[in-house]
CSV table of C-alpha atoms in Angstrom, one decimal:
chain,number,residue,atom,x,y,z
A,1,MET,CA,48.5,15.0,-67.4
A,2,HIS,CA,46.7,13.0,-64.9
A,3,ILE,CA,46.6,11.9,-61.3
A,4,SER,CA,47.4,8.2,-61.0
A,5,GLU,CA,45.0,5.7,-59.5
A,6,GLY,CA,45.1,5.4,-55.7
A,7,VAL,CA,47.0,8.6,-55.1
A,8,ALA,CA,44.0,10.7,-54.1
A,9,PRO,CA,42.6,10.3,-50.6
A,10,ILE,CA,38.8,9.9,-50.5
A,11,GLY,CA,38.2,13.6,-49.5
A,12,ILE,CA,40.2,15.0,-52.5
A,13,ALA,CA,38.7,12.4,-54.9
A,14,LEU,CA,35.2,13.4,-53.8
A,15,ALA,CA,36.0,17.1,-54.0
A,16,GLY,CA,37.2,16.6,-57.5
A,17,ALA,CA,34.0,14.7,-58.4
A,18,ALA,CA,31.9,17.5,-56.7
A,19,ILE,CA,33.5,20.1,-59.0
A,20,ALA,CA,33.3,17.9,-62.1
A,21,VAL,CA,29.7,16.8,-61.8
A,22,PRO,CA,28.0,20.3,-62.1
A,23,CYS,CA,30.4,21.3,-64.9
A,24,ILE,CA,29.6,18.1,-66.8
A,25,ALA,CA,25.9,18.8,-66.3
A,26,VAL,CA,26.3,22.2,-67.8
A,27,GLY,CA,28.2,20.7,-70.7
A,28,LEU,CA,25.5,18.1,-71.3
A,29,ARG,CA,22.8,20.7,-71.2
A,30,ALA,CA,24.7,22.7,-73.8
A,31,LEU,CA,24.8,19.6,-76.0
A,32,ARG,CA,21.7,19.0,-78.0
A,33,ASP,CA,20.7,15.5,-79.0
A,34,GLU,CA,21.7,16.0,-82.7
A,35,GLN,CA,25.1,17.4,-81.6
A,36,ILE,CA,26.1,14.2,-79.8
A,37,PRO,CA,27.6,12.5,-82.9
A,38,ARG,CA,29.6,15.7,-83.5
A,39,ALA,CA,30.9,15.8,-80.0
A,40,ALA,CA,31.6,12.1,-79.9
A,41,LEU,CA,33.5,12.1,-83.1
A,42,THR,CA,35.6,15.0,-81.8
A,43,ALA,CA,36.2,13.0,-78.6
A,44,SER,CA,37.4,10.1,-80.8
A,45,VAL,CA,39.8,12.4,-82.7
A,46,LEU,CA,41.2,13.8,-79.5
A,47,PHE,CA,41.5,10.3,-78.0
A,48,VAL,CA,43.3,8.9,-81.1
A,49,SER,CA,45.6,11.9,-81.7
A,50,THR,CA,46.7,12.2,-78.1
A,51,LEU,CA,47.7,8.5,-78.2
A,52,VAL,CA,49.3,8.2,-81.6
A,53,ILE,CA,50.9,11.5,-82.3
A,54,ARG,CA,54.3,12.2,-80.7
A,55,LEU,CA,55.7,15.7,-81.1
A,56,PRO,CA,59.5,15.4,-81.2
A,57,ILE,CA,61.3,17.6,-78.6
A,58,GLY,CA,65.1,17.1,-78.7
A,59,PRO,CA,65.9,13.5,-78.4
A,60,SER,CA,62.5,12.7,-76.8
A,61,SER,CA,58.9,13.2,-77.8
A,62,VAL,CA,55.6,14.1,-76.1
A,63,HIS,CA,51.9,13.4,-76.6
A,64,PRO,CA,49.8,16.5,-77.3
A,65,LEU,CA,47.1,17.0,-74.7
A,66,LEU,CA,44.8,19.0,-77.0
A,67,GLY,CA,42.9,20.6,-74.2
A,68,GLY,CA,43.2,24.0,-75.8
A,69,LEU,CA,42.0,22.7,-79.2
A,70,ALA,CA,39.1,20.9,-77.6
A,71,GLY,CA,38.1,24.1,-75.8
A,72,LEU,CA,38.2,26.2,-78.9
A,73,PHE,CA,35.4,24.3,-80.6
A,74,LEU,CA,33.6,22.5,-77.9
A,75,GLY,CA,33.1,25.1,-75.1
A,76,TRP,CA,31.3,23.5,-72.1
A,77,ALA,CA,30.8,20.3,-74.0
A,78,ALA,CA,34.6,19.7,-73.4
A,79,MET,CA,33.7,18.6,-69.9
A,80,PRO,CA,31.6,15.5,-70.8
A,81,VAL,CA,34.0,14.9,-73.8
A,82,PHE,CA,37.0,14.7,-71.5
A,83,LEU,CA,35.1,12.6,-68.9
A,84,VAL,CA,34.4,10.0,-71.6
A,85,SER,CA,37.9,10.0,-73.0
A,86,LEU,CA,39.5,9.9,-69.6
A,87,PHE,CA,37.3,7.0,-68.6
A,88,LEU,CA,38.3,5.2,-71.7
A,89,GLN,CA,41.9,5.9,-71.1
A,90,ALA,CA,41.6,4.4,-67.6
A,91,LEU,CA,39.6,1.4,-68.9
A,92,LEU,CA,41.9,0.6,-71.9
A,93,PHE,CA,45.3,1.8,-70.8
A,94,GLN,CA,45.3,2.6,-67.1
A,95,PHE,CA,46.1,6.2,-67.6
A,96,GLY,CA,44.6,7.8,-64.5
A,97,GLY,CA,41.9,5.8,-62.8
A,98,ILE,CA,38.5,5.3,-61.5
A,99,THR,CA,39.0,7.1,-58.2
A,100,THR,CA,40.8,10.1,-59.8
A,101,LEU,CA,38.4,10.4,-62.7
A,102,GLY,CA,36.6,13.4,-61.2
A,103,ILE,CA,39.9,15.3,-60.5
A,104,ASN,CA,41.3,14.4,-63.9
A,105,THR,CA,38.2,15.6,-65.7
A,106,VAL,CA,38.5,19.0,-63.9
A,107,VAL,CA,42.2,19.2,-64.6
A,108,MET,CA,41.6,18.6,-68.4
A,109,GLY,CA,38.1,20.1,-68.9
A,110,LEU,CA,38.0,23.4,-67.0
A,111,PRO,CA,41.0,24.9,-68.8
A,112,ALA,CA,39.3,23.9,-72.1
A,113,VAL,CA,36.2,25.8,-71.0
A,114,LEU,CA,38.3,28.8,-70.0
A,115,VAL,CA,40.1,28.8,-73.4
A,116,TYR,CA,36.7,28.8,-75.1
A,117,TYR,CA,35.7,32.0,-73.4
A,118,LEU,CA,39.1,33.6,-73.9
A,119,PHE,CA,40.1,32.7,-77.4
A,120,ASN,CA,37.2,31.3,-79.4
A,121,GLY,CA,36.0,34.7,-80.6
A,122,ARG,CA,39.6,35.8,-81.3
A,123,VAL,CA,40.3,32.8,-83.4
A,124,ARG,CA,37.1,33.3,-85.4
A,125,LYS,CA,37.8,36.9,-86.1
A,126,ALA,CA,41.4,36.3,-86.8
A,127,GLY,CA,41.2,35.6,-90.5
A,128,ALA,CA,43.4,32.8,-91.8
A,129,GLY,CA,47.1,33.2,-91.5
A,130,LYS,CA,49.4,34.4,-88.8
A,131,SER,CA,46.9,35.8,-86.3
A,132,ALA,CA,44.9,32.6,-86.4
A,133,PHE,CA,48.1,30.7,-85.6
A,134,PHE,CA,48.9,33.2,-82.8
A,135,TRP,CA,45.5,32.9,-81.0
A,136,GLY,CA,45.5,29.2,-81.5
A,137,MET,CA,48.9,29.0,-79.9
A,138,MET,CA,47.8,31.2,-77.0
A,139,ALA,CA,44.8,28.8,-76.6
A,140,GLY,CA,47.1,25.8,-76.5
A,141,VAL,CA,49.6,27.3,-74.1
A,142,THR,CA,47.0,28.7,-71.8
A,143,ALA,CA,45.1,25.4,-71.6
A,144,TYR,CA,48.2,23.4,-71.0
A,145,LEU,CA,49.6,25.7,-68.3
A,146,VAL,CA,46.3,26.0,-66.5
A,147,SER,CA,46.0,22.2,-66.6
A,148,PHE,CA,49.4,22.0,-65.1
A,149,VAL,CA,48.6,24.3,-62.3
A,150,LEU,CA,45.4,22.4,-61.5
A,151,TRP,CA,47.3,19.1,-61.7
A,152,ALA,CA,50.0,20.4,-59.4
A,153,THR,CA,47.5,21.8,-56.9
A,154,ALA,CA,45.5,18.6,-56.9
A,155,LEU,CA,48.7,16.5,-56.4
A,156,ILE,CA,49.9,18.7,-53.5
A,157,LEU,CA,46.4,18.6,-51.9
A,158,CYS,CA,46.6,14.8,-52.1
A,159,GLY,CA,49.8,15.0,-50.1
A,160,LYS,CA,52.3,17.8,-49.4
A,161,GLN,CA,55.1,15.2,-49.7
A,162,MET,CA,54.5,15.1,-53.5
A,163,GLY,CA,55.8,18.6,-53.8
A,164,PRO,CA,59.2,17.4,-55.3
A,165,ILE,CA,57.3,15.6,-58.1
A,166,VAL,CA,55.7,18.9,-59.0
A,167,GLY,CA,59.1,20.6,-58.9
A,168,ILE,CA,60.7,18.0,-61.2
A,169,ALA,CA,57.8,18.3,-63.6
A,170,LEU,CA,57.8,22.1,-63.8
A,171,ILE,CA,60.5,22.9,-66.3
A,172,PRO,CA,59.7,20.0,-68.8
A,173,ASN,CA,56.1,20.9,-68.7
A,174,ILE,CA,56.8,24.6,-69.6
A,175,ILE,CA,58.7,23.3,-72.6
A,176,VAL,CA,55.9,20.9,-73.6
A,177,ALA,CA,53.4,23.8,-73.2
A,178,VAL,CA,55.2,25.7,-75.9
A,179,ALA,CA,55.3,22.6,-78.2
A,180,GLU,CA,51.6,22.1,-77.5
A,181,GLY,CA,51.0,25.8,-78.3
A,182,ILE,CA,52.8,25.6,-81.7
A,183,PHE,CA,50.9,22.5,-82.6
A,184,THR,CA,47.5,24.0,-81.6
A,185,GLY,CA,48.3,27.1,-83.5
A,186,PHE,CA,48.8,25.2,-86.7
A,187,VAL,CA,45.7,23.2,-86.2
A,188,ALA,CA,43.6,26.3,-85.5
A,189,ALA,CA,45.0,28.1,-88.6
A,190,PHE,CA,44.4,25.0,-90.7
A,191,LEU,CA,40.8,24.6,-89.5
A,192,LEU,CA,40.1,28.3,-90.0
A,193,ARG,CA,41.1,28.0,-93.6
A,194,VAL,CA,39.5,24.7,-94.4
A,195,TYR,CA,36.5,24.4,-92.2
A,196,PRO,CA,35.8,27.7,-90.4
A,197,SER,CA,32.3,26.7,-89.2
A,198,VAL,CA,34.0,24.3,-86.7
A,199,PHE,CA,34.5,27.3,-84.4
A,200,GLU,CA,30.9,28.4,-84.5
A,201,LEU,CA,29.1,26.6,-81.8
A,202,SER,CA,25.8,28.4,-82.2
A,203,ALA,CA,25.7,28.1,-86.0
A,204,ALA,CA,26.5,24.4,-85.7
A,205,ARG,CA,23.6,24.2,-83.3
A,206,SER,CA,21.0,25.4,-85.8
A,207,LYS,CA,22.4,24.0,-89.1
A,208,GLY,CA,24.2,20.9,-88.0
A,209,GLY,CA,27.7,22.1,-88.8
A,210,LYS,CA,27.0,23.0,-92.4
A,211,ARG,CA,29.3,25.7,-93.9
B,1,MET,CA,43.0,-0.3,-80.7
B,2,SER,CA,40.0,-1.2,-78.6
B,3,CYS,CA,41.4,-4.8,-78.0
B,4,ALA,CA,43.2,-3.5,-74.9
B,5,THR,CA,40.6,-4.9,-72.5
B,6,TYR,CA,40.0,-8.6,-71.8
B,7,TYR,CA,36.3,-8.9,-72.5
B,8,THR,CA,36.8,-11.9,-74.8
B,9,GLY,CA,36.7,-14.9,-72.5
B,10,ASP,CA,34.2,-17.2,-71.1
B,11,THR,CA,34.8,-17.5,-67.4
B,12,TYR,CA,32.5,-17.1,-64.4
B,13,ILE,CA,33.5,-13.5,-64.2
B,14,HIS,CA,32.8,-12.8,-67.9
B,15,ARG,CA,29.4,-14.4,-67.7
B,16,LEU,CA,28.2,-12.2,-64.8
B,17,ASP,CA,25.6,-9.5,-65.3
B,18,PRO,CA,27.7,-6.3,-65.9
B,19,ARG,CA,25.5,-4.1,-63.7
B,20,PRO,CA,26.6,-5.6,-60.3
B,21,LYS,CA,30.1,-5.7,-61.6
B,22,VAL,CA,30.1,-1.9,-62.2
B,23,VAL,CA,28.5,-1.3,-58.8
B,24,ALA,CA,31.0,-3.6,-57.0
B,25,THR,CA,34.0,-2.0,-58.7
B,26,LEU,CA,32.8,1.5,-57.6
B,27,ALA,CA,32.1,0.4,-54.1
B,28,PHE,CA,35.5,-1.3,-53.7
B,29,SER,CA,37.3,1.7,-55.2
B,30,VAL,CA,35.7,4.1,-52.7
B,31,LEU,CA,36.5,1.7,-49.8
B,32,ALA,CA,40.1,1.4,-50.9
B,33,ALA,CA,40.4,5.2,-51.3
B,34,LEU,CA,38.9,5.6,-47.9
B,35,THR,CA,41.5,3.6,-45.9
B,36,SER,CA,45.2,3.7,-45.4
B,37,HIS,CA,45.1,0.5,-43.3
B,38,PRO,CA,47.8,-1.8,-44.7
B,39,GLY,CA,46.0,-5.0,-43.6
B,40,VAL,CA,42.8,-4.0,-45.3
B,41,LEU,CA,44.7,-3.0,-48.4
B,42,VAL,CA,46.6,-6.3,-48.6
B,43,ALA,CA,43.3,-8.0,-48.3
B,44,GLY,CA,42.0,-5.9,-51.2
B,45,LEU,CA,45.1,-6.8,-53.2
B,46,ILE,CA,44.5,-10.5,-52.6
B,47,LEU,CA,40.9,-10.0,-53.5
B,48,GLY,CA,41.9,-8.3,-56.8
B,49,ALA,CA,44.5,-11.0,-57.6
B,50,PHE,CA,41.8,-13.7,-56.9
B,51,LEU,CA,39.3,-12.0,-59.2
B,52,VAL,CA,41.9,-11.6,-61.9
B,53,SER,CA,42.9,-15.2,-61.8
B,54,LEU,CA,39.2,-16.2,-61.8
B,55,ALA,CA,38.8,-14.2,-65.0
B,56,ARG,CA,41.9,-15.8,-66.5
B,57,ILE,CA,43.2,-12.4,-67.7
B,58,SER,CA,46.4,-12.9,-69.8
B,59,SER,CA,49.4,-11.9,-67.7
B,60,ASP,CA,51.0,-10.0,-70.5
B,61,ALA,CA,48.2,-7.5,-70.8
B,62,LEU,CA,47.8,-7.2,-67.1
B,63,LEU,CA,51.5,-6.6,-66.5
B,64,LYS,CA,51.5,-3.8,-69.1
B,65,ARG,CA,48.7,-2.2,-67.2
B,66,LEU,CA,50.4,-2.6,-63.8
B,67,LEU,CA,53.7,-1.4,-65.1
B,68,ARG,CA,52.2,1.8,-66.4
B,69,LEU,CA,50.8,2.4,-62.9
B,70,ASN,CA,53.9,1.4,-60.9
B,71,ILE,CA,56.3,3.6,-62.8
B,72,PHE,CA,54.7,6.5,-61.0
B,73,MET,CA,54.7,4.6,-57.8
B,74,LEU,CA,58.5,4.1,-58.2
B,75,LEU,CA,58.8,7.8,-58.4
B,76,LEU,CA,56.9,8.1,-55.1
B,77,PHE,CA,59.3,5.6,-53.5
B,78,ILE,CA,62.3,7.6,-54.6
B,79,LEU,CA,61.1,11.1,-53.8
B,80,VAL,CA,58.5,11.1,-51.1
B,81,PRO,CA,60.6,9.7,-48.2
B,82,LEU,CA,63.2,12.4,-48.8
B,83,THR,CA,60.9,15.2,-47.8
B,84,PHE,CA,58.5,13.3,-45.5
B,85,PRO,CA,59.3,14.2,-41.8
B,86,GLY,CA,60.0,11.3,-39.6
B,87,GLU,CA,62.5,8.8,-38.3
B,88,PRO,CA,65.5,8.5,-40.7
B,89,LEU,CA,66.2,5.1,-42.3
B,90,PHE,CA,69.4,6.2,-44.0
B,91,MET,CA,70.9,9.4,-45.5
B,92,VAL,CA,71.2,10.3,-49.1
B,93,GLY,CA,73.8,13.1,-49.2
B,94,THR,CA,72.3,15.6,-46.8
B,95,LEU,CA,68.7,14.3,-47.1
B,96,LEU,CA,67.0,11.9,-44.8
B,97,TYR,CA,65.1,8.9,-46.2
B,98,SER,CA,62.3,8.6,-43.7
B,99,TYR,CA,60.6,5.5,-42.5
B,100,GLU,CA,57.2,7.3,-42.4
B,101,GLY,CA,57.6,8.4,-46.0
B,102,LEU,CA,58.5,4.9,-47.1
B,103,MET,CA,55.4,3.6,-45.3
B,104,TRP,CA,53.2,6.2,-47.0
B,105,SER,CA,54.6,5.2,-50.4
B,106,VAL,CA,53.9,1.5,-49.6
B,107,ILE,CA,50.3,2.3,-48.7
B,108,VAL,CA,49.6,4.3,-51.8
B,109,THR,CA,51.1,1.6,-54.0
B,110,LEU,CA,49.1,-1.2,-52.3
B,111,LYS,CA,46.0,0.9,-52.7
B,112,ALA,CA,46.5,1.7,-56.3
B,113,ASN,CA,47.4,-1.8,-57.3
B,114,ALA,CA,44.4,-3.3,-55.4
B,115,ILE,CA,42.0,-0.9,-57.2
B,116,VAL,CA,43.6,-1.5,-60.6
B,117,LEU,CA,43.3,-5.3,-60.2
B,118,VAL,CA,39.7,-5.2,-59.2
B,119,PHE,CA,39.0,-2.7,-62.0
B,120,ALA,CA,40.7,-4.9,-64.6
B,121,ALA,CA,39.0,-8.0,-63.4
B,122,LEU,CA,35.5,-6.6,-63.2
B,123,MET,CA,35.3,-3.7,-65.6
B,124,GLY,CA,37.9,-4.9,-68.1
B,125,THR,CA,36.0,-8.1,-68.6
B,126,VAL,CA,32.9,-6.4,-69.9
B,127,ASP,CA,32.7,-5.5,-73.6
B,128,PRO,CA,32.9,-1.7,-73.6
B,129,PHE,CA,29.7,-1.4,-75.6
B,130,VAL,CA,27.9,-3.6,-73.1
B,131,LEU,CA,29.4,-1.4,-70.4
B,132,GLY,CA,27.6,1.6,-72.1
B,133,HIS,CA,24.5,-0.5,-72.1
B,134,ALA,CA,25.0,-1.1,-68.3
B,135,PHE,CA,25.5,2.6,-67.7
B,136,HIS,CA,22.1,3.1,-69.4
B,137,HIS,CA,20.5,0.8,-66.9
B,138,LEU,CA,22.3,2.3,-64.0
B,139,LYS,CA,20.7,5.7,-64.7
B,140,VAL,CA,23.8,7.4,-66.0
B,141,PRO,CA,22.4,10.5,-67.9
B,142,GLU,CA,21.2,9.5,-71.4
B,143,LYS,CA,23.3,12.0,-73.3
B,144,LEU,CA,26.5,10.9,-71.5
B,145,THR,CA,25.8,7.2,-72.3
B,146,HIS,CA,25.3,8.1,-76.0
B,147,LEU,CA,28.4,10.2,-76.0
B,148,PHE,CA,30.3,7.2,-74.5
B,149,MET,CA,28.9,4.7,-77.1
B,150,PHE,CA,29.5,7.0,-80.1
B,151,THR,CA,33.1,7.8,-79.0
B,152,LEU,CA,33.9,4.1,-78.5
B,153,ARG,CA,32.3,3.3,-81.9
B,154,TYR,CA,34.4,5.8,-83.8
B,155,ILE,CA,37.8,5.4,-82.1
B,156,ASP,CA,38.7,2.5,-84.4
B,157,VAL,CA,37.3,4.2,-87.5
B,158,LEU,CA,39.4,7.3,-86.8
B,159,HIS,CA,42.4,5.3,-85.9
B,160,HIS,CA,42.1,3.7,-89.4
B,161,GLU,CA,41.8,7.2,-91.0
B,162,TYR,CA,44.9,8.2,-89.1
B,163,MET,CA,46.8,5.2,-90.3
B,164,ALA,CA,45.7,6.0,-93.9
B,165,LEU,CA,46.9,9.6,-93.6
B,166,ILE,CA,50.1,8.8,-91.9
B,167,ARG,CA,50.9,6.1,-94.5
B,168,ALA,CA,50.3,8.7,-97.2
B,169,MET,CA,52.7,11.1,-95.5
B,170,LYS,CA,55.3,8.5,-95.1
B,171,THR,CA,55.2,7.5,-98.8
B,172,ARG,CA,55.9,11.1,-99.5
B,173,GLY,CA,59.0,10.9,-97.4
B,174,PHE,CA,57.8,12.3,-94.1
B,175,ILE,CA,60.2,11.6,-91.3
B,176,PRO,CA,59.4,13.2,-87.9
B,177,SER,CA,62.2,15.3,-86.5
B,178,MET,CA,62.4,18.4,-84.3
B,179,ARG,CA,61.5,20.9,-87.0
B,180,ILE,CA,58.6,23.2,-87.4
B,181,HIS,CA,57.7,21.3,-90.6
B,182,THR,CA,57.0,18.2,-88.4
B,183,TYR,CA,54.8,20.1,-86.1
B,184,ARG,CA,52.9,21.6,-89.0
B,185,SER,CA,52.5,18.3,-90.7
B,186,TYR,CA,51.1,16.6,-87.6
B,187,ALA,CA,48.9,19.6,-87.0
B,188,TYR,CA,47.4,19.4,-90.5
B,189,LEU,CA,47.0,15.7,-90.0
B,190,THR,CA,45.0,16.3,-86.8
B,191,GLY,CA,43.1,19.1,-88.5
B,192,MET,CA,42.2,16.8,-91.4
B,193,LEU,CA,41.0,14.1,-89.0
B,194,ILE,CA,38.8,16.7,-87.3
B,195,VAL,CA,37.3,17.9,-90.7
B,196,ARG,CA,36.7,14.3,-91.8
B,197,SER,CA,35.1,13.4,-88.4
B,198,LEU,CA,32.8,16.4,-88.5
B,199,GLU,CA,31.7,15.5,-92.0
B,200,ARG,CA,31.2,12.0,-91.0
B,201,SER,CA,29.2,13.1,-87.9
B,202,GLU,CA,26.8,14.9,-90.3
B,203,ARG,CA,26.3,11.8,-92.4
B,204,VAL,CA,25.8,9.7,-89.2
B,205,MET,CA,23.2,12.2,-87.9
B,206,GLU,CA,21.3,12.2,-91.2
B,207,ALA,CA,21.4,8.4,-91.4
B,208,MET,CA,20.1,8.2,-87.8
B,209,LYS,CA,17.3,10.7,-88.5
B,210,CYS,CA,16.3,8.6,-91.6
B,211,ARG,CA,15.8,5.7,-89.2
B,212,GLY,CA,13.6,7.7,-86.9
B,213,TYR,CA,16.1,8.9,-84.2
B,214,ASP,CA,14.4,11.0,-81.7
B,215,GLY,CA,17.0,11.5,-79.0
B,216,GLU,CA,16.5,8.1,-77.5
B,217,PHE,CA,18.4,4.9,-77.8
B,218,HIS,CA,16.4,1.7,-77.9
B,219,VAL,CA,18.1,-1.2,-76.4
B,220,VAL,CA,17.4,-4.5,-78.1
B,221,SER,CA,19.0,-7.1,-75.9
B,222,HIS,CA,18.4,-7.0,-72.1
B,223,PHE,CA,20.5,-8.2,-69.2
B,224,HIS,CA,19.3,-11.1,-67.1
B,225,PHE,CA,20.0,-11.0,-63.4
B,226,GLU,CA,20.5,-14.6,-62.6
B,227,LYS,CA,21.3,-16.8,-59.6
B,228,ARG,CA,25.1,-16.5,-60.1
B,229,ASP,CA,24.7,-12.7,-60.2
B,230,ALA,CA,22.9,-12.8,-56.9
B,231,ILE,CA,25.6,-15.0,-55.4
B,232,PHE,CA,28.3,-12.7,-56.7
B,233,LEU,CA,26.6,-9.7,-55.3
B,234,LEU,CA,26.1,-11.4,-52.0
B,235,ILE,CA,29.7,-12.5,-51.7
B,236,THR,CA,31.1,-9.1,-52.7
B,237,SER,CA,28.8,-7.3,-50.3
B,238,ALA,CA,29.9,-9.6,-47.5
B,239,VAL,CA,33.6,-9.0,-48.3
B,240,LEU,CA,33.0,-5.2,-48.5
B,241,VAL,CA,31.2,-5.2,-45.2
B,242,ILE,CA,34.0,-7.2,-43.6
B,243,LEU,CA,36.6,-4.8,-45.0
B,244,SER,CA,34.6,-1.8,-43.7
B,245,VAL,CA,34.3,-3.3,-40.3
B,246,ALA,CA,38.1,-3.9,-40.3
B,247,ILE,CA,38.7,-0.3,-41.3
B,248,TYR,CA,36.3,1.0,-38.6
B,249,THR,CA,37.7,-1.1,-35.7
B,250,ASN,CA,41.3,-0.3,-36.6
B,251,ARG,CA,41.1,3.4,-37.0
B,252,GLY,CA,44.3,5.1,-36.2
B,253,ARG,CA,46.2,1.8,-35.8
B,254,LEU,CA,48.5,0.6,-38.5
B,255,TRP,CA,48.2,-3.2,-38.3
């Protein structure tokens, strides 16, 4: 979900950047030097999976956004991680663009941070199995829907006349949010069983991610 | 996967110092976002096309990039004039297709394509790793530069891991379809990629510490700002100033 290059007038583009910059600064501060490879490899995974995985929905298929997943184990670090992966997407594939980078970072990153506060603790305490799946799913759905709301708001702020586009996008995006939720739920349940320390940001900080 | 830019090449544009290229791209993008003056935007489009041809970017790769952008623009052309108040051009059922809405879509399309052409010609012709290096010199926060470099470094590695995993799944008869099994399989695949990448990140960190990593990256090669870079910077500044003046003197007027 992104705002295309050129759509945002300068005021909205700058406003997006003005929100993004302090959030990215918080994210960078939370990231210690020795955690950078960890965050970067996560960013690479997110980048690769959003590009190559296509979840089938009916006759069509969609790319997962993975905002919820990123939020669950990155917290504030999700902001710089999304900045980097969105910049790379613009550079390599022209998804989004340079003038809308700030807005898009906010659209993807802030919901991830929100999900961290809402669901990280719940997933950790869930114990593997159904409840881990459930909270993971909630994280995925929440991040997706909040991203959609932010995207729609930004688009309408860029021009009221783009309202119909939001209208057309509404129903498909609600369906995709559910798909994203199921996917995130399974990933969360899997990670909690196989590598639970991934959700422990503070532990990872002191022990470098060791179990 | 990372061969989607055009940094392999040896033209005048490729040989330029990446730092002024980054600055020029940003300045041009801001200027283009600032204006909705069609004349200025057409000039920007011509400038972009000129730079692209100077960099001899393959038309296939460039078309793919422009196509991705203009699919959204097509949507604007279809939908926006129907709700944009203004003089009607023609009727679609009970809806008016307005002239003002059409003009608005034209302007946004010009703007977007101009920015993308300049972006492709100037940023796309820099090896992404060199771009990270340029960010370092342009005082982008250290951690952010490191994050960028590391992410770039491991995209290909993880793409290969993904290929290995998906190949293994396919040998076992995995066919994606709209079933919960497909979702679970893809989720476990992503989960496995995350686990592998976290374990790899620990090995990377340990290896870096062994080599004396102390939170700082030492750049070995340095950029040289040469005469051609000065000329490039001079010409681009001149063009940008001319465009700004054109924007300023034509405020409120369309042509």
